[in-house]
Short mmCIF file of C-alpha atoms in Angstrom, two decimals:
data_model
loop_
_atom_site.label_atom_id
_atom_site.label_comp_id
_atom_site.label_asym_id
_atom_site.label_seq_id
_atom_site.Cartn_x
_atom_site.Cartn_y
_atom_site.Cartn_z
CA MET A 1 53.95 116.68 89.94
CA ALA A 2 54.83 115.97 93.26
CA ARG A 3 52.90 117.40 96.33
CA VAL A 4 54.84 119.80 98.85
CA TRP A 5 53.92 119.13 102.47
CA LYS A 6 54.87 121.41 105.26
CA LEU A 7 56.63 120.01 108.01
CA ALA A 8 53.49 120.17 110.35
CA GLU A 9 51.58 117.67 108.70
CA VAL A 10 54.57 115.32 108.61
CA SER A 11 54.91 115.93 112.16
CA LYS A 12 51.49 113.92 112.69
CA HIS A 13 53.09 110.91 111.18
CA LYS A 14 55.54 109.75 114.04
CA SER A 15 54.18 106.40 115.10
CA GLU A 16 54.21 102.89 113.98
CA ASP A 17 51.13 103.02 112.59
CA SER A 18 51.39 105.98 110.49
CA CYS A 19 55.57 106.57 110.08
CA TRP A 20 56.74 109.46 107.60
CA MET A 21 59.95 111.01 107.60
CA VAL A 22 61.91 113.84 105.55
CA LEU A 23 65.39 113.09 104.09
CA HIS A 24 67.12 115.53 101.69
CA GLY A 25 63.68 117.37 100.93
CA LYS A 26 61.73 114.67 100.45
CA VAL A 27 58.79 113.27 102.61
CA TYR A 28 58.39 109.01 102.60
CA ASP A 29 56.05 107.23 104.04
CA ILE A 30 57.99 104.28 106.27
CA THR A 31 55.49 102.34 107.86
CA ALA A 32 56.16 99.16 106.02
CA PHE A 33 59.64 100.03 106.62
CA VAL A 34 59.96 100.26 110.48
CA PRO A 35 59.67 96.65 111.32
CA LYS A 36 62.08 95.50 108.85
CA HIS A 37 65.18 98.06 109.74
CA PRO A 38 68.11 96.36 110.60
CA GLY A 39 68.79 98.56 113.55
CA GLY A 40 65.93 98.39 115.22
CA ARG A 41 62.04 100.47 115.33
CA SER A 42 62.85 102.35 118.06
CA ILE A 43 65.44 104.71 116.39
CA ILE A 44 63.12 104.85 113.41
CA LEU A 45 60.42 106.24 115.27
CA ARG A 46 62.55 108.53 117.59
CA ASN A 47 63.41 110.00 114.13
CA ALA A 48 59.47 110.07 112.41
CA GLY A 49 57.90 112.91 111.71
CA GLN A 50 61.04 115.20 111.28
CA ASP A 51 63.80 116.06 109.07
CA ALA A 52 66.30 113.33 109.64
CA SER A 53 68.13 114.35 106.90
CA GLU A 54 71.46 114.52 109.04
CA ALA A 55 71.04 111.76 111.25
CA PHE A 56 70.74 109.17 108.46
CA ASP A 57 73.51 110.83 106.90
CA SER A 58 75.74 109.82 109.36
CA ILE A 59 75.10 106.04 108.87
CA HIS A 60 74.17 105.40 105.33
CA PRO A 61 74.66 106.76 101.73
CA VAL A 62 71.86 107.99 100.39
CA GLU A 63 71.25 105.23 97.21
CA ILE A 64 70.43 102.74 99.81
CA LEU A 65 66.90 105.04 99.61
CA GLU A 66 66.82 103.26 96.35
CA GLU A 67 67.24 99.92 97.36
CA TYR A 68 64.75 99.39 100.52
CA LEU A 69 61.79 102.25 99.19
CA THR A 70 59.88 101.73 96.49
CA SER A 71 58.54 105.52 94.61
CA ASP A 72 55.30 104.55 95.74
CA GLN A 73 56.82 105.67 99.68
CA MET A 74 57.95 109.05 98.08
CA LEU A 75 55.31 111.08 99.00
CA GLY A 76 56.46 114.77 97.53
CA THR A 77 58.84 116.93 98.98
CA VAL A 78 58.58 119.39 102.03
CA GLU A 79 58.25 122.96 101.82
CA LEU A 80 62.11 124.64 101.84
CA GLU A 81 61.44 126.91 104.55
CA ASP A 82 60.64 124.56 107.04
CA THR A 83 63.73 122.11 106.35
CA ILE A 84 65.54 125.26 107.35
CA LYS A 85 63.55 125.83 110.09
CA ASP A 86 64.13 122.17 111.36
CA VAL A 87 67.90 122.33 111.51
CA LYS A 88 68.67 122.17 114.94
CA ILE A 89 71.91 120.86 117.06
CA PRO A 90 71.36 117.27 117.90
CA GLU A 91 71.01 116.15 121.73
CA SER A 92 72.97 113.25 123.15
CA LYS A 93 70.32 111.59 123.97
CA HIS A 94 67.64 111.27 121.55
CA GLY A 95 67.48 110.60 117.74
CA LEU A 96 70.13 109.13 115.05
CA GLN A 97 72.85 111.85 115.43
CA SER A 98 76.11 111.02 115.58
CA GLU A 99 78.05 109.57 118.64
CA PRO A 100 79.24 111.78 121.37
CA GLU A 101 83.76 112.01 121.10
CA ALA A 102 85.67 110.15 123.45
CA HIS A 103 88.71 111.64 123.69
CA SER A 104 90.47 115.30 121.96
CA PRO A 105 93.01 114.19 118.62
CA SER A 106 95.49 115.61 120.91
CA ALA A 107 95.39 113.22 123.43
CA LEU A 108 97.03 111.28 121.21
CA PRO A 109 100.65 110.83 119.48
CA PRO A 110 101.95 111.21 116.34
CA LEU A 111 101.39 108.23 113.59
CA GLU A 112 104.61 107.49 113.18
CA THR A 113 105.24 106.87 116.19
CA MET A 114 102.46 103.91 116.27
CA LEU A 115 104.60 100.89 116.16
CA SER A 116 102.22 98.28 115.85
CA ILE A 117 98.75 97.15 115.33
CA GLY A 118 98.16 96.54 118.60
CA GLU A 119 99.30 99.64 119.32
CA ILE A 120 96.54 101.37 117.23
CA GLU A 121 94.13 99.49 118.66
CA SER A 122 95.25 100.54 121.89
CA TYR A 123 94.65 104.43 121.01
CA ALA A 124 91.37 103.48 118.95
CA MET A 125 89.35 102.65 122.06
CA GLN A 126 90.50 106.27 123.02
CA ARG A 127 89.26 107.65 120.14
CA LEU A 128 85.93 105.65 119.34
CA SER A 129 82.25 105.86 120.85
CA PRO A 130 80.37 103.74 122.83
CA LYS A 131 78.60 102.54 120.03
CA ALA A 132 81.21 102.12 117.75
CA ILE A 133 83.25 99.92 120.41
CA SER A 134 80.13 98.01 120.90
CA TYR A 135 79.98 97.40 117.14
CA TYR A 136 83.55 96.84 116.01
CA VAL A 137 84.67 95.22 118.86
CA SER A 138 82.59 92.64 119.84
CA ALA A 139 82.21 88.91 118.67
CA SER A 140 79.76 86.01 119.49
CA ASP A 141 79.15 84.37 122.86
CA ASP A 142 82.15 83.67 125.03
CA GLU A 143 84.69 85.24 121.64
CA ILE A 144 86.48 82.37 121.80
CA THR A 145 86.86 82.02 117.63
CA LYS A 146 87.63 86.15 117.64
CA VAL A 147 90.77 85.19 120.06
CA ALA A 148 91.43 82.07 118.35
CA ASN A 149 91.95 83.71 114.90
CA GLY A 150 95.04 85.40 116.22
CA GLN A 151 96.59 82.95 118.64
CA ILE A 152 96.48 80.16 116.01
CA TYR A 153 99.67 82.28 113.85
CA ARG A 154 101.76 81.76 117.18
CA SER A 155 101.56 78.11 116.92
CA ILE A 156 103.03 78.21 113.65
CA LEU A 157 106.76 78.85 113.31
CA LEU A 158 108.92 80.16 110.44
CA ARG A 159 111.88 78.16 108.91
CA PRO A 160 114.30 80.76 107.92
CA ARG A 161 116.87 79.84 105.36
CA VAL A 162 120.19 81.50 104.56
CA PHE A 163 122.70 82.46 102.04
CA VAL A 164 120.09 84.14 99.67
CA ASP A 165 120.22 87.41 97.94
CA CYS A 166 116.93 88.82 99.34
CA THR A 167 118.03 92.86 98.65
CA GLU A 168 115.31 93.06 96.37
CA CYS A 169 111.76 91.71 97.99
CA SER A 170 108.22 93.20 96.17
CA LEU A 171 104.98 92.42 97.65
CA GLU A 172 103.52 92.39 94.44
CA THR A 173 101.13 89.62 93.58
CA SER A 174 97.42 89.14 92.02
CA ILE A 175 94.12 88.50 93.25
CA LEU A 176 91.41 87.00 90.70
CA GLY A 177 94.01 88.22 88.25
CA ASN A 178 94.12 92.11 89.45
CA LYS A 179 97.55 92.86 89.71
CA VAL A 180 97.83 94.60 93.47
CA GLY A 181 100.77 96.51 94.93
CA LEU A 182 99.92 94.16 98.39
CA PRO A 183 98.88 90.55 99.35
CA ILE A 184 96.93 92.71 102.38
CA TYR A 185 93.72 93.66 101.43
CA VAL A 186 90.81 95.86 103.02
CA SER A 187 87.76 93.50 104.19
CA PRO A 188 84.29 94.33 103.97
CA ALA A 189 83.81 96.38 107.33
CA ALA A 190 80.24 98.22 107.52
CA VAL A 191 79.28 101.46 108.50
CA ALA A 192 83.02 103.06 108.99
CA ARG A 193 81.75 106.73 109.47
CA LEU A 194 80.91 105.75 113.32
CA ALA A 195 85.51 105.15 113.12
CA HIS A 196 85.82 108.67 111.17
CA PRO A 197 83.66 111.14 109.45
CA THR A 198 85.96 110.06 105.89
CA GLY A 199 84.36 106.93 106.13
CA GLU A 200 85.14 104.26 103.76
CA ALA A 201 86.38 107.24 101.58
CA GLY A 202 89.23 107.47 103.44
CA ILE A 203 89.91 103.71 103.78
CA ALA A 204 89.39 103.91 99.65
CA ALA A 205 92.60 106.43 99.80
CA ALA A 206 95.03 104.63 102.15
CA CYS A 207 94.34 101.58 99.75
CA SER A 208 95.20 103.57 96.29
CA ARG A 209 98.68 104.61 97.78
CA PHE A 210 99.71 100.84 97.80
CA ASN A 211 97.49 99.90 94.30
CA ALA A 212 95.77 97.43 97.79
CA LEU A 213 92.23 95.76 96.91
CA GLN A 214 89.20 97.23 99.14
CA ILE A 215 86.41 94.77 99.44
CA ILE A 216 83.59 97.55 99.64
CA SER A 217 81.03 96.59 102.83
CA LYS A 218 77.17 96.25 101.50
CA ASN A 219 76.34 98.21 104.60
CA ALA A 220 78.61 100.68 103.80
CA SER A 221 77.92 104.32 105.58
CA MET A 222 79.02 105.76 101.81
CA SER A 223 78.21 104.95 98.41
CA PRO A 224 80.13 102.85 96.13
CA PRO A 225 80.60 105.15 93.38
CA ALA A 226 82.03 107.97 96.68
CA ILE A 227 84.33 105.29 97.60
CA VAL A 228 85.99 104.39 94.59
CA SER A 229 86.38 107.92 93.26
CA ALA A 230 88.00 108.19 96.87
CA GLY A 231 90.81 105.50 95.27
CA PRO A 232 91.68 105.66 91.92
CA GLY A 233 94.66 103.60 92.36
CA ALA A 234 92.67 101.38 94.56
CA VAL A 235 91.24 97.62 93.63
CA PHE A 236 87.67 97.86 94.29
CA ALA A 237 85.31 94.28 95.30
CA TRP A 238 81.63 94.43 96.27
CA GLN A 239 80.37 92.52 99.26
CA LEU A 240 77.02 91.04 98.29
CA TYR A 241 74.35 89.95 101.27
CA VAL A 242 71.14 88.43 99.78
CA LEU A 243 68.53 90.07 101.40
CA LYS A 244 64.85 88.60 101.66
CA ASP A 245 63.48 91.67 99.87
CA ILE A 246 65.62 89.60 96.42
CA ALA A 247 64.10 92.80 94.26
CA ALA A 248 65.97 95.09 96.33
CA THR A 249 69.09 92.68 96.50
CA GLU A 250 68.43 92.71 92.48
CA ARG A 251 68.55 96.72 92.07
CA THR A 252 71.53 97.20 93.35
CA LEU A 253 73.38 94.51 91.65
CA ALA A 254 71.71 96.83 88.79
CA GLN A 255 73.91 99.67 90.13
CA ILE A 256 77.04 97.92 90.75
CA ALA A 257 77.31 96.77 87.42
CA LYS A 258 77.60 100.55 86.74
CA ILE A 259 80.72 100.56 88.10
CA PRO A 260 83.90 99.27 86.58
CA GLN A 261 86.44 99.92 89.29
CA ILE A 262 84.64 97.25 91.33
CA LYS A 263 86.36 93.65 90.00
CA PHE A 264 84.24 90.62 91.77
CA ILE A 265 81.21 90.01 93.52
CA VAL A 266 81.78 88.58 97.36
CA LEU A 267 79.20 86.74 98.81
CA THR A 268 78.53 86.82 102.28
CA LEU A 269 77.64 82.98 103.26
CA ASP A 270 78.66 82.71 107.16
CA ALA A 271 76.11 85.03 108.76
CA PRO A 272 72.99 83.96 107.60
CA PHE A 273 71.45 84.81 111.28
CA PRO A 274 73.05 87.14 113.51
CA GLY A 275 75.50 85.86 115.99
CA LYS A 276 75.27 86.38 119.51
CA ARG A 277 77.44 89.47 120.24
CA GLU A 278 76.75 90.59 123.99
CA ALA A 279 78.45 93.45 123.98
CA ASP A 280 76.59 94.83 120.92
CA GLU A 281 73.42 93.46 122.08
CA ARG A 282 73.92 94.83 125.74
CA PHE A 283 74.05 98.80 123.78
CA LYS A 284 71.48 98.31 122.03
CA MET A 285 69.22 97.30 124.60
CA ALA A 286 69.85 100.77 126.19
CA GLU A 287 68.76 102.56 122.96
CA VAL A 288 65.75 100.60 122.57
CA ALA A 289 62.49 101.54 124.29
CA GLY A 290 59.39 100.02 125.68
CA GLY A 291 61.58 96.23 124.88
CA THR A 292 61.17 96.17 121.07
CA PRO A 293 63.56 93.58 119.41
CA PRO A 294 66.64 95.47 118.17
CA GLN A 295 67.33 93.94 115.62
CA VAL A 296 65.41 92.51 112.88
CA TRP A 297 67.44 90.40 110.64
CA GLY A 298 67.05 90.93 106.80
CA THR A 299 69.18 88.36 104.94
CA GLU A 300 68.05 85.62 103.35
CA SER A 301 68.30 82.21 105.31
CA ALA A 302 67.85 79.89 102.42
CA LEU A 303 70.16 80.11 100.24
CA THR A 304 71.30 77.21 98.24
CA TRP A 305 74.48 75.98 95.91
CA ARG A 306 73.01 75.83 92.99
CA LYS A 307 69.67 77.71 92.97
CA THR A 308 71.53 80.81 94.67
CA LEU A 309 74.41 80.84 92.28
CA GLU A 310 72.03 80.98 89.07
CA TRP A 311 70.28 83.63 90.51
CA LEU A 312 73.26 85.45 91.19
CA CYS A 313 74.49 84.56 87.43
CA LYS A 314 71.49 85.85 85.70
CA HIS A 315 72.18 89.80 87.78
CA THR A 316 76.19 89.74 87.43
CA SER A 317 78.98 88.98 84.83
CA LEU A 318 81.93 89.24 87.43
CA PRO A 319 83.55 86.93 89.09
CA ILE A 320 81.80 85.27 92.39
CA VAL A 321 83.97 84.93 95.61
CA LEU A 322 82.39 83.00 98.35
CA LYS A 323 83.02 84.83 101.69
CA GLY A 324 82.70 82.52 104.92
CA ILE A 325 84.01 78.93 103.90
CA GLN A 326 84.98 77.27 107.25
CA THR A 327 85.26 73.59 106.15
CA HIS A 328 87.00 71.85 103.27
CA GLU A 329 84.12 70.12 102.23
CA ASP A 330 82.92 73.54 100.97
CA ALA A 331 86.43 74.60 99.50
CA TYR A 332 85.86 71.66 97.60
CA ALA A 333 82.37 72.05 96.41
CA ALA A 334 83.01 75.62 95.64
CA THR A 335 85.16 74.04 92.88
CA LEU A 336 82.33 72.71 91.30
CA PHE A 337 80.81 75.95 90.02
CA PRO A 338 82.64 77.20 87.40
CA ALA A 339 81.14 81.11 87.85
CA VAL A 340 83.21 81.19 91.51
CA LYS A 341 86.49 82.00 91.07
CA GLY A 342 87.51 82.51 95.06
CA ILE A 343 86.84 81.81 98.38
CA ILE A 344 87.60 83.41 101.81
CA LEU A 345 88.29 81.64 104.86
CA SER A 346 86.51 83.41 107.38
CA ASN A 347 84.34 82.92 110.28
CA HIS A 348 82.61 86.69 110.20
CA GLY A 349 85.75 87.81 112.76
CA GLY A 350 84.52 85.27 115.12
CA ARG A 351 80.96 87.53 115.01
CA ALA A 352 79.16 84.62 114.12
CA LEU A 353 79.44 81.01 115.11
CA ASP A 354 81.77 80.46 118.68
CA THR A 355 84.20 77.84 118.28
CA ALA A 356 84.27 77.61 114.49
CA PRO A 357 87.10 76.52 112.73
CA THR A 358 89.87 79.32 112.39
CA PRO A 359 90.55 80.33 108.95
CA ILE A 360 94.16 78.82 109.60
CA GLN A 361 92.66 75.29 110.43
CA VAL A 362 90.18 75.58 107.30
CA LEU A 363 93.68 76.58 105.19
CA LEU A 364 95.48 73.21 106.17
CA GLU A 365 92.76 70.79 106.01
CA ILE A 366 92.00 72.03 102.75
CA ARG A 367 96.08 71.16 102.00
CA LYS A 368 95.00 68.04 103.90
CA PHE A 369 92.14 66.39 102.34
CA CYS A 370 92.10 68.65 98.85
CA PRO A 371 95.15 70.48 98.05
CA GLN A 372 93.67 70.92 94.43
CA VAL A 373 91.55 73.55 95.14
CA LEU A 374 94.64 75.80 95.75
CA ASN A 375 95.16 75.55 92.42
CA SER A 376 91.31 76.29 91.03
CA LEU A 377 90.43 78.94 93.16
CA ASP A 378 91.74 82.02 94.62
CA VAL A 379 91.86 81.12 98.49
CA LEU A 380 92.09 84.15 100.56
CA VAL A 381 92.28 83.93 104.77
CA ASP A 382 90.30 86.74 106.99
CA GLY A 383 90.49 87.09 110.46
CA GLY A 384 93.04 87.49 113.34
CA ILE A 385 95.91 89.17 111.11
CA LYS A 386 97.91 91.64 113.28
CA ARG A 387 101.54 91.26 112.50
CA GLY A 388 103.37 90.80 108.79
CA THR A 389 104.57 87.33 110.03
CA ASP A 390 100.69 86.48 110.52
CA VAL A 391 100.91 87.43 106.62
CA VAL A 392 103.52 85.55 105.48
CA LYS A 393 102.43 82.16 107.34
CA ALA A 394 99.09 82.60 105.50
CA LEU A 395 100.88 83.13 102.31
CA ALA A 396 103.12 80.17 102.21
CA LEU A 397 100.19 77.94 103.24
CA GLY A 398 98.66 78.73 99.80
CA ALA A 399 96.44 82.09 100.36
CA LYS A 400 96.34 84.09 98.15
CA GLY A 401 96.09 87.20 100.22
CA VAL A 402 94.79 88.28 103.34
CA GLY A 403 92.42 90.77 105.12
CA ILE A 404 91.91 92.81 108.06
CA GLY A 405 89.30 94.05 108.79
CA ARG A 406 88.80 95.78 112.46
CA ALA A 407 92.83 96.78 112.08
CA ALA A 408 91.70 99.12 109.01
CA LEU A 409 88.71 100.56 110.86
CA TYR A 410 91.26 101.64 114.01
CA GLY A 411 93.36 103.54 111.69
CA LEU A 412 90.59 105.31 110.14
CA SER A 413 89.89 106.42 113.96
CA VAL A 414 92.84 107.35 115.34
CA GLY A 415 93.88 109.00 112.49
CA GLY A 416 91.63 108.90 109.25
CA GLU A 417 92.97 108.34 106.05
CA LYS A 418 96.65 108.79 107.57
CA GLY A 419 95.67 106.26 109.99
CA VAL A 420 94.65 103.46 107.44
CA GLN A 421 97.90 104.22 105.55
CA ARG A 422 99.90 103.57 108.88
CA VAL A 423 98.17 100.27 109.02
CA LEU A 424 98.98 98.84 105.87
CA LYS A 425 102.77 100.60 106.06
CA ILE A 426 103.48 98.58 109.28
CA LEU A 427 101.91 95.25 107.94
CA ALA A 428 103.83 96.08 104.94
CA ASP A 429 106.91 96.72 106.75
CA GLU A 430 106.56 93.83 108.86
CA THR A 431 105.85 91.47 105.90
CA MET A 432 109.01 92.17 104.03
CA THR A 433 110.97 92.06 106.61
CA ALA A 434 109.57 88.59 107.17
CA MET A 435 109.88 87.50 104.00
CA ARG A 436 113.47 88.83 103.93
CA LEU A 437 114.54 87.24 106.91
CA LEU A 438 113.29 83.85 105.05
CA GLY A 439 115.16 84.74 102.17
CA VAL A 440 112.73 85.18 100.06
CA LYS A 441 112.04 87.81 97.38
CA LYS A 442 108.68 87.98 96.15
CA VAL A 443 105.68 86.45 97.40
CA SER A 444 105.07 83.65 95.12
CA ASP A 445 108.24 82.16 96.63
CA LEU A 446 106.53 81.21 99.64
CA SER A 447 105.85 77.96 100.33
CA PRO A 448 104.87 75.43 103.04
CA ARG A 449 108.71 74.44 103.44
CA HIS A 450 108.86 77.81 104.94
CA VAL A 451 106.78 77.29 107.81
CA ASN A 452 106.08 74.09 110.71
CA THR A 453 102.91 73.69 111.39
CA SER A 454 103.51 70.57 113.58
CA ALA A 455 101.87 71.59 116.43
CA LEU A 456 98.24 71.87 114.91
CA THR A 457 98.02 68.53 113.70
CA SER A 458 95.74 67.46 116.47
CA ARG A 459 93.63 70.57 116.01
CA LEU A 460 92.54 69.23 112.97
CA PHE A 461 89.45 67.38 111.86
CA ASP A 462 90.29 64.08 111.47
CA GLY A 463 87.29 62.46 110.10
CA PRO A 464 86.43 60.69 106.51
CA SER A 465 87.24 63.45 103.59
CA GLY A 466 83.34 63.37 102.86
CA LEU A 467 84.48 64.74 99.14
CA GLU A 468 82.49 61.81 97.40
CA GLU A 469 79.57 62.97 99.62
CA ILE A 470 80.02 66.62 98.26
CA GLU A 471 80.52 65.11 95.04
CA ARG A 472 77.21 62.80 95.26
CA GLU A 473 75.15 65.77 96.60
CA LEU A 474 76.30 68.70 94.04
CA ARG A 475 77.44 66.87 90.50
CA SER A 476 73.59 65.48 90.20
CA LYS A 477 72.42 68.76 90.69
CA LEU A 478 75.00 70.71 87.87
#
C-alpha cells in the first residue's frame, strides 16, 4: 500500500540534492530528473517541495510522467487535506504558473474581419505573453533562414491559363494515402496552451472542420488521446523526437500504438542540438536563478540511417515520415529505406541552423538532381507559408501538402478553435482563388508549368549530384 505523506514532510525536499514534488495527489522524487529537465532546473526548484499540479498542467499532459519517471520515483500520496490547504493563487514572479495576459480579448476586432495571416499575426503579438512570444517567434542567430522561408515565394511567378472552366474547384487531396480536405496541414507546434487554454485540442477541433491533417507535437501540452478526441473529423500523425533516454521513447511509442487515429509517425531530424535562439534564451536568462543553464537538450544526437530506422521499425508498424530533410541527397537517401513513406522538407522554421536552405530550394534541387523522389515518396514542405499563392507554388513544384506552424498558434491565440478555423479558411479561400485564376480545377492538376522559377536558378546547389556516393554508402549497409 502506498505511503501517505504530509505536505510538511514533502516541503523539506526542495533542493537539487533531494527534490520532491506533489503532482495530482502523488508524491514524486524527481531528484535525478532535475538536471535533465528541458526547461532548466531553476523552474523545477522553484516548485519543489509543494503541490505543483496547476503549474504542471499549464504546460504538460499528465501522461508525460509515465514517460520520464519510473515507478520507483513515485513515493506515495499526499494527505488530501494538505493539498486543499496548498491551493493558492499563483504569484507573478514565482513558480511554473500561467503567464500573465497581455491584452484583453475586447481589444481585438471580430475574427471575420481579419483578412490575412499577417493581420492575425499582428493581433497575436498583442495577446501572447512575453514567454510565448519569445518561444514561438524566435529563430536562430540572425533569423536569415526564418525570413527567407517566406520571402523566397515572392521570387516565383505564377503562369495563369485562360479559357478553362474552373467553376468547380476542389482542394481535396491525399497525404500518405489519407484523404484530407485541404493540402494544408498543421505542423507539430509545441506547448500550444501558451497561446490559449484549449491548446492542441483547439487546433484539432479546427482541423476537424476541414478534414485536415494535424501532426501532434512530441512536446504538446495535452495528451495525444485528448487531442484526437477533440478532432473526430481530422487526420492525425505524431511527431517523434528520439530521446537520449531510449527506454522512455519506446514507452511513448507503445502508447501511440494504442491510438488508431494516428496514421503515421513523423521522425524529426533537423534539431539534434538546439539552435541559438537569442530571444528565447534572453527570456530564459531572466527566469534562471544563479546563472544555471536554462536548457538541457534531451534529444539523441547519435541517430543514423540504418541503425535508427531498424530500431524504429521494431517499435511501430506505422508508416514513417522523416522531417527536417534539407538537401536533395538526403531526400534521395530516404527512398532507399522501404519503411520511409514520406519526407518533410523543413529547417525547423529557421530555429535550427541559420542560413540553411529554404524548403522550396530543396524541392527545386530534388527536381533538378533526383526527380524520381517525387514518385517514390510523399514530399511535404513546412515553413514560410502565409498566402494561398505560396501553397499553390509549392504544390505545383511537386509537394503533396504544405505545413503551417506559427500561423496556427497565432490563430489559436486570437480566438482559440475559431481562430485556427479562421487561419485555415483564409488559406483555403486564397488557395482556391489562386487555383481558379490559374485555370486549375483540382490539386493534382497543378504542375511545374504553372510556375516560373527561373529567378531562383542561381540560388540552387550547382555541384555534382552526389547520388552515387549515397548509393555506395547506404546500399552496402542495407
